[in-house]
mmCIF file of C-alpha atoms in Angstrom:
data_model
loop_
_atom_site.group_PDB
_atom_site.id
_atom_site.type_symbol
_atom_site.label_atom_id
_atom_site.label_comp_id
_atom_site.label_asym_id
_atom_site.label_seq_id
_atom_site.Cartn_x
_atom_site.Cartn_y
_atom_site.Cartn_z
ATOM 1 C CA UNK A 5 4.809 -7.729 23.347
ATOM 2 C CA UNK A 6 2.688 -10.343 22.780
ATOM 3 C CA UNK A 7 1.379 -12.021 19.261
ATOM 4 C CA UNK A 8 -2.053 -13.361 19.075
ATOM 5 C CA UNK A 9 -3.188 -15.359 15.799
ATOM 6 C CA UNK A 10 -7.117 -13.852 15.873
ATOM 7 C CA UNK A 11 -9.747 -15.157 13.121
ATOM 8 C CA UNK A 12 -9.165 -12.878 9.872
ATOM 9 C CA UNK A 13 -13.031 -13.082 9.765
ATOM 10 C CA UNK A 14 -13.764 -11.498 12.811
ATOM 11 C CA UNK A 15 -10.664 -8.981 12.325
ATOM 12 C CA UNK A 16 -12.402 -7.991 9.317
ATOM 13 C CA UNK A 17 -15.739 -7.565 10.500
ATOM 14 C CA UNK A 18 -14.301 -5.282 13.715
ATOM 15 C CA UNK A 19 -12.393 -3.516 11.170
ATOM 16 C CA UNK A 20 -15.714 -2.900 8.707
ATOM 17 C CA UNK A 21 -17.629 -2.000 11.842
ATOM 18 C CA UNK A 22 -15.380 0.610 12.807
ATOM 19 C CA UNK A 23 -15.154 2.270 9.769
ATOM 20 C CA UNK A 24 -18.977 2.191 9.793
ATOM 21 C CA UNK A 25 -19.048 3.711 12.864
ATOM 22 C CA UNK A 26 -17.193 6.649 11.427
ATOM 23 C CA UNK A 27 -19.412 7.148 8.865
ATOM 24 C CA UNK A 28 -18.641 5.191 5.942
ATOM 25 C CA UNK A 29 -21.164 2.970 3.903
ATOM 26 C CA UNK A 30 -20.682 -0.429 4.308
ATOM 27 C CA UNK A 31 -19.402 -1.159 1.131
ATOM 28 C CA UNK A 32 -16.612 0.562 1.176
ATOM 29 C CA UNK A 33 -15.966 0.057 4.822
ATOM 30 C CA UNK A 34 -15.521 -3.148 3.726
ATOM 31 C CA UNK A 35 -13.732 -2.747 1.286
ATOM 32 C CA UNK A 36 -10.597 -0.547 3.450
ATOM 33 C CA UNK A 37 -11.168 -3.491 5.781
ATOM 34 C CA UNK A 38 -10.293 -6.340 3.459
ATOM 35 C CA UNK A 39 -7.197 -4.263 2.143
ATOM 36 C CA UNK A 40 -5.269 -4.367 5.753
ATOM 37 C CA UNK A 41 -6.505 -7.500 7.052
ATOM 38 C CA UNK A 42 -5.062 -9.097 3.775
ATOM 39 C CA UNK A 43 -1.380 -7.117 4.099
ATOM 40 C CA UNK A 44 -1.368 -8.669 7.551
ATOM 41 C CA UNK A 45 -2.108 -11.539 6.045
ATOM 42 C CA UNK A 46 0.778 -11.424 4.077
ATOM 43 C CA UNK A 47 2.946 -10.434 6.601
ATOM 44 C CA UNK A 48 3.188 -6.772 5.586
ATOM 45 C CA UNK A 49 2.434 -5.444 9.008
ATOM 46 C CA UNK A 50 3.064 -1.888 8.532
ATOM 47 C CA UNK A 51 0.645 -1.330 6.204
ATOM 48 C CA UNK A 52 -2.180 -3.702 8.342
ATOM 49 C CA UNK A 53 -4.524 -2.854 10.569
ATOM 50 C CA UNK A 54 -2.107 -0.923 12.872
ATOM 51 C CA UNK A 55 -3.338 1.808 10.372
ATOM 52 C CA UNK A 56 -6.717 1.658 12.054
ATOM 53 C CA UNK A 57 -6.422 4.133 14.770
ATOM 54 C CA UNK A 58 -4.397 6.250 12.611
ATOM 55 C CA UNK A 59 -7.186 6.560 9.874
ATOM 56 C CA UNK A 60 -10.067 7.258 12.548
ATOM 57 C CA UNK A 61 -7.833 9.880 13.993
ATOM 58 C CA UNK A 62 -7.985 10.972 10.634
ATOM 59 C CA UNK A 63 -11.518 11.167 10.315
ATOM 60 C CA UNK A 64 -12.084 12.489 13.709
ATOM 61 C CA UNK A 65 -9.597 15.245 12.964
ATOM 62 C CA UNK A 66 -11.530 16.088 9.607
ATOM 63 C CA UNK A 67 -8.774 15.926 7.199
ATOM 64 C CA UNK A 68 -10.343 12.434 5.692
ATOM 65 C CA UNK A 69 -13.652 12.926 4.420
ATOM 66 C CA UNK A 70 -15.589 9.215 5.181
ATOM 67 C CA UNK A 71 -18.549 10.620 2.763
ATOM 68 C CA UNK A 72 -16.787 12.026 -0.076
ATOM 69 C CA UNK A 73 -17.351 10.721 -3.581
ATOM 70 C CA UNK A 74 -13.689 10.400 -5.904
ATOM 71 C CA UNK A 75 -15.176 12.762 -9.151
ATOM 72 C CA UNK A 76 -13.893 12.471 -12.507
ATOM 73 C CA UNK A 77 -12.359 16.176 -13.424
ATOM 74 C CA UNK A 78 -10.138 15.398 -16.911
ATOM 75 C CA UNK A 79 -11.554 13.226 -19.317
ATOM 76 C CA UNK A 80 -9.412 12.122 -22.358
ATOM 77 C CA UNK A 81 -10.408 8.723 -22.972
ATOM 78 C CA UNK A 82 -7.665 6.492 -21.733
ATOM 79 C CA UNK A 83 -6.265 9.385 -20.276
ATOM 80 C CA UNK A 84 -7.884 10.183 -17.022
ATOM 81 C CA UNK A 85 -7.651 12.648 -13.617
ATOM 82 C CA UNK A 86 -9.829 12.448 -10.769
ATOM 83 C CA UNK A 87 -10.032 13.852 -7.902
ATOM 84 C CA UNK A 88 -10.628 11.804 -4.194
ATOM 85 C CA UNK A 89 -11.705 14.637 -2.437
ATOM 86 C CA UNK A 90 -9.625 13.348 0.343
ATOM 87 C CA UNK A 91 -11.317 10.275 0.799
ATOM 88 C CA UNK A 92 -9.764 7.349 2.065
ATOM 89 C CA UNK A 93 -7.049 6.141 0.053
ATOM 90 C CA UNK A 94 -8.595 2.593 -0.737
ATOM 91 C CA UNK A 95 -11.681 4.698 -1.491
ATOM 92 C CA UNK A 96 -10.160 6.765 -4.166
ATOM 93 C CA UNK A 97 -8.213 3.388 -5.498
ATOM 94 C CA UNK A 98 -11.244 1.023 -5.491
ATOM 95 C CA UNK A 99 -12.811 3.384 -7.889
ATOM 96 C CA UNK A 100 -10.242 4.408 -9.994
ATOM 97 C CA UNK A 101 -8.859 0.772 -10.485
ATOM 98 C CA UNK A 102 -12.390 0.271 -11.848
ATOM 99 C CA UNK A 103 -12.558 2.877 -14.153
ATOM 100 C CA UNK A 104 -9.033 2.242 -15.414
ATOM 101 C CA UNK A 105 -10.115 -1.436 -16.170
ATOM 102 C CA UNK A 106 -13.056 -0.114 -18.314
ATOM 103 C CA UNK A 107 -10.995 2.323 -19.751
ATOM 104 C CA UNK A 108 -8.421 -0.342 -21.175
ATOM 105 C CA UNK A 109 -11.263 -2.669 -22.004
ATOM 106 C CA UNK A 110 -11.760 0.767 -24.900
ATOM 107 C CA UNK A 111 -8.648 1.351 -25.711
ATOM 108 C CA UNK A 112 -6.233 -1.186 -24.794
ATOM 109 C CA UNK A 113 -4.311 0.753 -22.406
ATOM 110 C CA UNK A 114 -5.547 3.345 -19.620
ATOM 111 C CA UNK A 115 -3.691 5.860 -17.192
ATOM 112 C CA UNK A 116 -5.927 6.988 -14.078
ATOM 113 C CA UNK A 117 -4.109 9.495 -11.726
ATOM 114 C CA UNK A 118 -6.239 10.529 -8.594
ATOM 115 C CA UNK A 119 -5.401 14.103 -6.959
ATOM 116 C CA UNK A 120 -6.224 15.352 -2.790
ATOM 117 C CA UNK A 121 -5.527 11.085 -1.732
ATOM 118 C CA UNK A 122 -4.112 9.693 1.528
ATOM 119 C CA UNK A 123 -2.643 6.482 2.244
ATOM 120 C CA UNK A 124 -4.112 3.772 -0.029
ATOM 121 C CA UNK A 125 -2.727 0.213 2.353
ATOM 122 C CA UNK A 126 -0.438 -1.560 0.031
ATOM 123 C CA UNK A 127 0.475 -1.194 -3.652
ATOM 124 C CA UNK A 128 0.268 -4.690 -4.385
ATOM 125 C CA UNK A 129 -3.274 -5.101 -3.299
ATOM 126 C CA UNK A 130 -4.381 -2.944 -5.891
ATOM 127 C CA UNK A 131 -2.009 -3.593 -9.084
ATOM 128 C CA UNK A 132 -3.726 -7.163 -8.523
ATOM 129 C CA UNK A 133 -6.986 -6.388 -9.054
ATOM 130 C CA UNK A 134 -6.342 -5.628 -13.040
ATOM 131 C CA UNK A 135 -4.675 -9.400 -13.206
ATOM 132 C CA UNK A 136 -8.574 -11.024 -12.605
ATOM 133 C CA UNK A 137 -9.131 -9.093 -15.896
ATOM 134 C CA UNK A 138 -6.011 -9.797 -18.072
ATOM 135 C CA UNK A 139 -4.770 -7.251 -17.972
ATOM 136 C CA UNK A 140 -1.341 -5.935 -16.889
ATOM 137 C CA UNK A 141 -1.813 -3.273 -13.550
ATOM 138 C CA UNK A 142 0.332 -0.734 -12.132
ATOM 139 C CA UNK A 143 -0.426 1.152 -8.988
ATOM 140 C CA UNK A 144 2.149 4.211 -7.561
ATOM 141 C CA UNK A 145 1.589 6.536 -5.098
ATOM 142 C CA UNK A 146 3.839 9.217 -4.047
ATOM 143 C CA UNK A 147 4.022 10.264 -0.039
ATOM 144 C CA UNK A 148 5.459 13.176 1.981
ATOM 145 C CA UNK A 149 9.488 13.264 1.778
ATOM 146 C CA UNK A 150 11.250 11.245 3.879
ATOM 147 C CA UNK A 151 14.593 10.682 1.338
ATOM 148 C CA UNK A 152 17.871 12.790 0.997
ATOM 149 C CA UNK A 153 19.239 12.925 -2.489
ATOM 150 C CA UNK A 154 22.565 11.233 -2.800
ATOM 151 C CA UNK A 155 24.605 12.942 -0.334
ATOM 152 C CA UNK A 156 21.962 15.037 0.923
ATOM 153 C CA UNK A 157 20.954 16.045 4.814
ATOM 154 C CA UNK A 158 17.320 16.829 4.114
ATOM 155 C CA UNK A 159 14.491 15.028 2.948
ATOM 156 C CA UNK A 160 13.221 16.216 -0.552
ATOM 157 C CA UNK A 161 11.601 12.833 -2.123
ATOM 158 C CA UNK A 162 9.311 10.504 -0.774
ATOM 159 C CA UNK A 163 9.920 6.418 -0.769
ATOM 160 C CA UNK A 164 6.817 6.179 -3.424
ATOM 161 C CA UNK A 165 5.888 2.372 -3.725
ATOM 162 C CA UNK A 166 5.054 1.264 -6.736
ATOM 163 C CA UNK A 167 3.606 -2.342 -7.720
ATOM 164 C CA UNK A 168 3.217 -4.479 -11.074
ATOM 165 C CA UNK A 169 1.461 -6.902 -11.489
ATOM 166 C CA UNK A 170 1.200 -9.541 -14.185
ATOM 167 C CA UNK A 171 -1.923 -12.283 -14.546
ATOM 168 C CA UNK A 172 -0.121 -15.567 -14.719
ATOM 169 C CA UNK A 173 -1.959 -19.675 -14.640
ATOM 170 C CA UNK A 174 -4.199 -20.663 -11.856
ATOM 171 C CA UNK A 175 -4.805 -17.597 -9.680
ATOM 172 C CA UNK A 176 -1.110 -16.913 -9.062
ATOM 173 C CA UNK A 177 -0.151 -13.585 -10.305
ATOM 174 C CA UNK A 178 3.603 -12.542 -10.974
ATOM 175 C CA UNK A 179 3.636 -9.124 -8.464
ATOM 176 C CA UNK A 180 6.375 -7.072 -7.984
ATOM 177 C CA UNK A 181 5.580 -4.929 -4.884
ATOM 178 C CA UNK A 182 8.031 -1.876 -3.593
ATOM 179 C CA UNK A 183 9.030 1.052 -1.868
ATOM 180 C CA UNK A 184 12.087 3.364 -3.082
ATOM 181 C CA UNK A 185 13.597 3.231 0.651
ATOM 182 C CA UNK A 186 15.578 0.547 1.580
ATOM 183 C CA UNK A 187 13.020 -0.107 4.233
ATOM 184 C CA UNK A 188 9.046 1.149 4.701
ATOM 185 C CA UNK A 189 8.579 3.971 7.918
ATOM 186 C CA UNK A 190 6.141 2.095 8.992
ATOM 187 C CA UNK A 191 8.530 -1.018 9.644
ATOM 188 C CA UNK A 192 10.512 1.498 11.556
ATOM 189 C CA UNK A 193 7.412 2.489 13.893
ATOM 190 C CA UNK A 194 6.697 -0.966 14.567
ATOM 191 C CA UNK A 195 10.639 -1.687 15.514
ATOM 192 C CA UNK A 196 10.141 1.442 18.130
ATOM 193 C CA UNK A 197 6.862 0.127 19.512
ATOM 194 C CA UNK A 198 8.650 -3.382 19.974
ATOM 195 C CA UNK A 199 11.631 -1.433 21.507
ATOM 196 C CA UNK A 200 13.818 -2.857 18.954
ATOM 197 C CA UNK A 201 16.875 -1.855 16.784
ATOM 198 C CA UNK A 202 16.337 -1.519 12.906
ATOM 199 C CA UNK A 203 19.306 -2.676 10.701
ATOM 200 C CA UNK A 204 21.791 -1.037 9.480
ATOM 201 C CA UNK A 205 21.372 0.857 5.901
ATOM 202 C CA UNK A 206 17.554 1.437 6.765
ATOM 203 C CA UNK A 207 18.318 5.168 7.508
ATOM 204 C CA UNK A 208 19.623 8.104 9.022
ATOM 205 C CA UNK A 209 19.152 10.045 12.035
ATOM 206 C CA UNK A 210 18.198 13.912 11.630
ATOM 207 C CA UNK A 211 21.768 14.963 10.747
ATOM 208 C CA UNK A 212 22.090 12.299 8.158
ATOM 209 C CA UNK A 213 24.369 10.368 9.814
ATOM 210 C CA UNK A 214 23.548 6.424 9.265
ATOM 211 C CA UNK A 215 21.722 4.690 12.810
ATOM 212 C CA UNK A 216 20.252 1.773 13.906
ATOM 213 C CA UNK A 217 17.827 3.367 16.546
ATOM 214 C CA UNK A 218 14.172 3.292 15.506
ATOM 215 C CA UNK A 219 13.417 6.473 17.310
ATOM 216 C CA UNK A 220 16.299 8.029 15.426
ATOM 217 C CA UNK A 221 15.484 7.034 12.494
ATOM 218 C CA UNK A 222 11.902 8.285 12.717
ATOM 219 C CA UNK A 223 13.236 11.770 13.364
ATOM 220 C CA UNK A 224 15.857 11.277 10.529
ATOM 221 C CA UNK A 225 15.553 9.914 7.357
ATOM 222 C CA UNK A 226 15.015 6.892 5.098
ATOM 223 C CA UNK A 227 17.709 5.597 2.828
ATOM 224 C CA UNK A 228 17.087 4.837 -1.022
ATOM 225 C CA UNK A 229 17.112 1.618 -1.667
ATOM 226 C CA UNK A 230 20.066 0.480 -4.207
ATOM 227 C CA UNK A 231 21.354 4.383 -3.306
ATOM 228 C CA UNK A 232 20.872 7.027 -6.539
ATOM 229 C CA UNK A 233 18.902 4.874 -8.482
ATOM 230 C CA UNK A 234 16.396 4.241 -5.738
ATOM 231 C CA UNK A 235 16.517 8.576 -5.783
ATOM 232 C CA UNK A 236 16.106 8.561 -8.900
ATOM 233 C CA UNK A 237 12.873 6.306 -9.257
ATOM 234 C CA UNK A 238 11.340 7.679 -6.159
ATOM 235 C CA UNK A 239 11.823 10.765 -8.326
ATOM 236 C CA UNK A 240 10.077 9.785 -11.367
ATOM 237 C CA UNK A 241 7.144 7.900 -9.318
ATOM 238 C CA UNK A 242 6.565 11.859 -7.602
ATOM 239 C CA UNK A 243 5.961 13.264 -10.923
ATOM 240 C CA UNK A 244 3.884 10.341 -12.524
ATOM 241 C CA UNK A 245 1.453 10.736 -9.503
ATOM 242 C CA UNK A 246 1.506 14.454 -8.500
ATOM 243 C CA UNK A 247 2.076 16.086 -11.957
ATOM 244 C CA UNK A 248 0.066 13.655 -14.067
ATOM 245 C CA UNK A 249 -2.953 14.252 -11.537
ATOM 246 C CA UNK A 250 -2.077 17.877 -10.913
ATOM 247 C CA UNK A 251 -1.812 17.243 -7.636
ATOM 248 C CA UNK A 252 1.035 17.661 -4.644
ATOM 249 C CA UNK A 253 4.522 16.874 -5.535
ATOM 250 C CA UNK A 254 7.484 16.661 -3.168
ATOM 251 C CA UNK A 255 6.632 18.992 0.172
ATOM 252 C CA UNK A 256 3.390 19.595 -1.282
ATOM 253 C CA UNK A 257 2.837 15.861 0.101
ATOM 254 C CA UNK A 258 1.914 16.775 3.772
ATOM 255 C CA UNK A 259 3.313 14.506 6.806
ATOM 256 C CA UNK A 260 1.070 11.047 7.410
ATOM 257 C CA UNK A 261 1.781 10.519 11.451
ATOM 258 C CA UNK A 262 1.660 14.524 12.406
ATOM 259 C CA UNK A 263 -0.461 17.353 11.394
ATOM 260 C CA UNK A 264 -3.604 15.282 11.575
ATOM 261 C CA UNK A 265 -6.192 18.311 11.278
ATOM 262 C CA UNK A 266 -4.304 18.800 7.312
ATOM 263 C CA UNK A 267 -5.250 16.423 4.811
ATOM 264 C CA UNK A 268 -2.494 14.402 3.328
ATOM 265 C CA UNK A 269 -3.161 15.179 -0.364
ATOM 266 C CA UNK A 270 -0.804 12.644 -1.776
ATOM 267 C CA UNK A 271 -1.677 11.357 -5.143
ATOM 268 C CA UNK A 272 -1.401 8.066 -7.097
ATOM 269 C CA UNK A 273 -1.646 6.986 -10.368
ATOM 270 C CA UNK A 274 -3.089 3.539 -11.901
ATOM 271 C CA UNK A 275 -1.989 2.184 -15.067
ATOM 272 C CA UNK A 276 -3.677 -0.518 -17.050
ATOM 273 C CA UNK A 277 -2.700 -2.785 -20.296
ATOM 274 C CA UNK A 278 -5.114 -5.209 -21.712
ATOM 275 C CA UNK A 279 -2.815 -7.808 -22.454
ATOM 276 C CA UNK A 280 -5.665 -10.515 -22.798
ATOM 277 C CA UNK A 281 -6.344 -9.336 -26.245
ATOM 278 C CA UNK A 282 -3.148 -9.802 -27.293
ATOM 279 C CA UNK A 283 -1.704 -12.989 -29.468
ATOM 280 C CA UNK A 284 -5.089 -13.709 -30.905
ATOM 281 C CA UNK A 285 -6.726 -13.337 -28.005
ATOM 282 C CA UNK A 286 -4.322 -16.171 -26.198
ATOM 283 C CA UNK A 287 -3.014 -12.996 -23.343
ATOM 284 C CA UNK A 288 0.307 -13.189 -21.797
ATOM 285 C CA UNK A 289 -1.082 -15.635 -19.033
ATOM 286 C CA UNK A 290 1.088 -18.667 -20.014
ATOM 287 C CA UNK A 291 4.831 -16.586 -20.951
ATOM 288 C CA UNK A 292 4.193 -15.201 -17.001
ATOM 289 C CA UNK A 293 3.540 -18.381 -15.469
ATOM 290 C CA UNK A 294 6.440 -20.424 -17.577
ATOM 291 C CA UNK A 295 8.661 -17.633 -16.437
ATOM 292 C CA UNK A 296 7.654 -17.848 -12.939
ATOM 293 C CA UNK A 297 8.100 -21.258 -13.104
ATOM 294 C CA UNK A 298 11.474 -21.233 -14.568
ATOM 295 C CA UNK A 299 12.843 -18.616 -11.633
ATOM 296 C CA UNK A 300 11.314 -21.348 -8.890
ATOM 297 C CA UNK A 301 13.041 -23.961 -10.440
ATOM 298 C CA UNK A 302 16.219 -22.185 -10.691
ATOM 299 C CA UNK A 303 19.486 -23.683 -9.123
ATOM 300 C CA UNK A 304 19.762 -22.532 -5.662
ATOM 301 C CA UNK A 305 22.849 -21.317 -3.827
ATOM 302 C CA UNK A 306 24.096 -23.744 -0.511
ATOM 303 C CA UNK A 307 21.753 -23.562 2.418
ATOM 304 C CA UNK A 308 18.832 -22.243 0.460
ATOM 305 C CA UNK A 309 15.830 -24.449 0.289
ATOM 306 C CA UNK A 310 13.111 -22.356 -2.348
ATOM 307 C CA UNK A 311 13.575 -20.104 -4.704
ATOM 308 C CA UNK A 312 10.196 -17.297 -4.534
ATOM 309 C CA UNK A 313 9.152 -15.682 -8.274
ATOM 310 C CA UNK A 314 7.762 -12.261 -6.927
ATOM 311 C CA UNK A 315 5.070 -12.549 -5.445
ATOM 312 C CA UNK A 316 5.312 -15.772 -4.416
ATOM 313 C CA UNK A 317 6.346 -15.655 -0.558
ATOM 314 C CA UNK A 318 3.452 -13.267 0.014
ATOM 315 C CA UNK A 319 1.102 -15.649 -1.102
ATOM 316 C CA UNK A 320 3.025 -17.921 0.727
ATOM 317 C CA UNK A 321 2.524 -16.151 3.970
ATOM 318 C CA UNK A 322 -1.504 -15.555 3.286
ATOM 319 C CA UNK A 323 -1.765 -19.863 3.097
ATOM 320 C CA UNK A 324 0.331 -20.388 6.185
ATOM 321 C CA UNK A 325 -2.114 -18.011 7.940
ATOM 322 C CA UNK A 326 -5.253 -19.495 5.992
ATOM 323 C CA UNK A 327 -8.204 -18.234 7.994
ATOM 324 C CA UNK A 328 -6.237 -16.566 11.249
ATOM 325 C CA UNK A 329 -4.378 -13.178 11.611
ATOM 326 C CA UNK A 330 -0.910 -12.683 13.878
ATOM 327 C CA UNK A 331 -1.610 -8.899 14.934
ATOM 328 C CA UNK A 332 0.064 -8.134 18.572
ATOM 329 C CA UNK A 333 -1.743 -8.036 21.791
ATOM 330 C CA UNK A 334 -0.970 -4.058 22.192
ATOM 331 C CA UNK A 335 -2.459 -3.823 18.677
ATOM 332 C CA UNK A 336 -5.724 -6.110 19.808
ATOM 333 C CA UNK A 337 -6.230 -4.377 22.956
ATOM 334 C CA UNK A 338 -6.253 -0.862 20.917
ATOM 335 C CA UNK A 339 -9.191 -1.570 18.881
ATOM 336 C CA UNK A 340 -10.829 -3.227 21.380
ATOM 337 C CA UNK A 341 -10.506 -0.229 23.282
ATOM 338 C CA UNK A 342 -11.803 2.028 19.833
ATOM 339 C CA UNK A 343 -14.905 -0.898 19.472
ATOM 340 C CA UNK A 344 -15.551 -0.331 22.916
ATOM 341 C CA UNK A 345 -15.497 3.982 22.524
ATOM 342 C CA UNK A 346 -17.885 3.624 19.740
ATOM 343 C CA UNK A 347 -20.654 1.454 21.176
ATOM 344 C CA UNK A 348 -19.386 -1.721 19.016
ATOM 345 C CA UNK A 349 -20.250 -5.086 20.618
ATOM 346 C CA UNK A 350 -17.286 -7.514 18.562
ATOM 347 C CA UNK A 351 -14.221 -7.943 20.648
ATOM 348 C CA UNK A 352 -10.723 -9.234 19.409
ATOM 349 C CA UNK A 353 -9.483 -12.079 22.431
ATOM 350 C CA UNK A 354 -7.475 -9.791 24.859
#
């Protein structure tokens, strides 16, 4: 399969258009555009703009609503439920990442769970948006199972990232970004498009027996990642997003890649802490950024050459790719070929 580096620019602006083509307002077309462009960016792939033709399937299919409005439906304050009305994920995020900002502007701390979501890019992406502010973000989301408990030979819990992010000196935010699995399904999809094995650890096939075939894998299960206590955190992360939000919990989470006609009605949950108005008004900025600091300059084992504070290597990534994008040539020539079914003029280079 081929890689092509294309202009992030002009990946954007196919992205926007196509989302605009499906109905949504610019704005927030926009918006879902600049969220996978910038995990491709930073080398998170899976959750890039091979979502694309997953999300207008989506749309096409009805069970994402490109015109709904997320609405407010518990109010308590810093305590707060709404609903996306199965809008896009980044939709539903963008607006309650905003109102949980406000919220802890009030109060000092905010909790914003959204109800009847769908997949929201990466978790990352959002906790950063509090760190412009000051503040201290959280982002979870839980998703359809896809993890056996301990032991188990049937998938009960879902691999529910989760992301925290602290504002640190200069721009440079201390992010902790993950998934409960030892590995994200959509890494797994993109080892079966590439025809490729997936390591070992990553998951199981159907009878939970441990494999290293992607297509097995997909049909099987993910492992957690560090075993029970990854279970048990994936655990916890269902219930702060579905229960908080009264929303789907477990099952109740319906599958992303099948069923498209059914909307995915996973939930998330957005927590803020306005640590800028701590310490007389001094923050937390400087403690972050000496800590980050101290972790890079840490003595390194033999045969390493950098030590990465989290969320370092991502950043890392997006400069090495400055204004360009690697996507593959498959992935190119598939929304070239979506531009092309809805009367877009921008092309990708084939």
């Amino acid at each position: 399969m081929s890689q092509l580096s294309v202009s992030a620019d002009a990946l954007r602006g196919l992205t926007a258009a196509l989302f605009r083509a499906h109905g949504l307002a610019a704005a927030k077309a926009d918006g879902v555009a600049d969220s996978l462009v910038c995990a491709d960016l930073e080398g998170v792939a899976s959750h890039g703009v091979t979502m694309v033709p997953l999300y207008l399937q989506r749309i096409g299919q009805g069970s994402v609503d490109p015109h709904a409005e997320p609405v407010v439906v518990e109010d308590h304050g810093g305590l707060v439920v709404m609903s996306a009305r199965n809008a896009l994920g980044q939709v539903s995020a963008h607006a309650a990442v905003a109102l949980a900002t406000a919220r802890a502007r009030q109060h000092g701390v905010s909790v914003v769970s959204v109800r009847h979501s769908f997949h929201f890019g990466t978790a990352s992406y959002w906790a950063r948006q509090f760190t412009a502010a000051g503040m201290v973000g959280f982002a979870f989301s839980n998703t359809r199972p896809l993890m056996p408990a301990p032991g188990g030979a049937e998938r009960v819990v879902g691999n529910n990232p989760m992301a925290i992010a602290f504002p640190a000196r200069e721009d440079e935010p201390l992010v902790v970004d993950m998934a409960m699995s030892a590995t994200a399904m959509g890494k797994i999809r993109l080892a079966e498009a590439k025809g490729e094995p997936i390591p070992p650890g990553w998951a199981t096939n159907a009878a939970g027996q441990a494999t290293t075939s992607a297509t097995e894998a997909i049909q099987g299960m993910l492992l957690p990642a560090a075993g029970p206590k990854g279970f048990g955190l994936a655990v916890a992360i269902d219930l702060l997003c579905g229960a908080l939000a009264d929303g789907a919990v477990g099952a109740a989470v319906r599958p992303l890649y099948g069923e498209l006609d059914k909307p995915y009605d996973c939930s998330h949950a957005f927590i803020a802490i306005d640590a800028a108005r701590l310490h007389g008004g001094a923050g937390i900025a400087p403690q972050v950024a000496g800590f980050a600091q101290a972790i890079r300059d840490s003595r390194r084992a033999p045969g390493t050459e950098r030590i990465y504070a989290p969320g370092d290597l991502e950043r890392a990534r997006h400069a090495s790719n400055g204004a360009h994008c690697p996507i593959s040539g498959d992935l190119a020539h598939k929304l070239n070929r979506l531009a092309a079914d809805a009367g877009i003029a921008e092309r990708l280079p084939a």
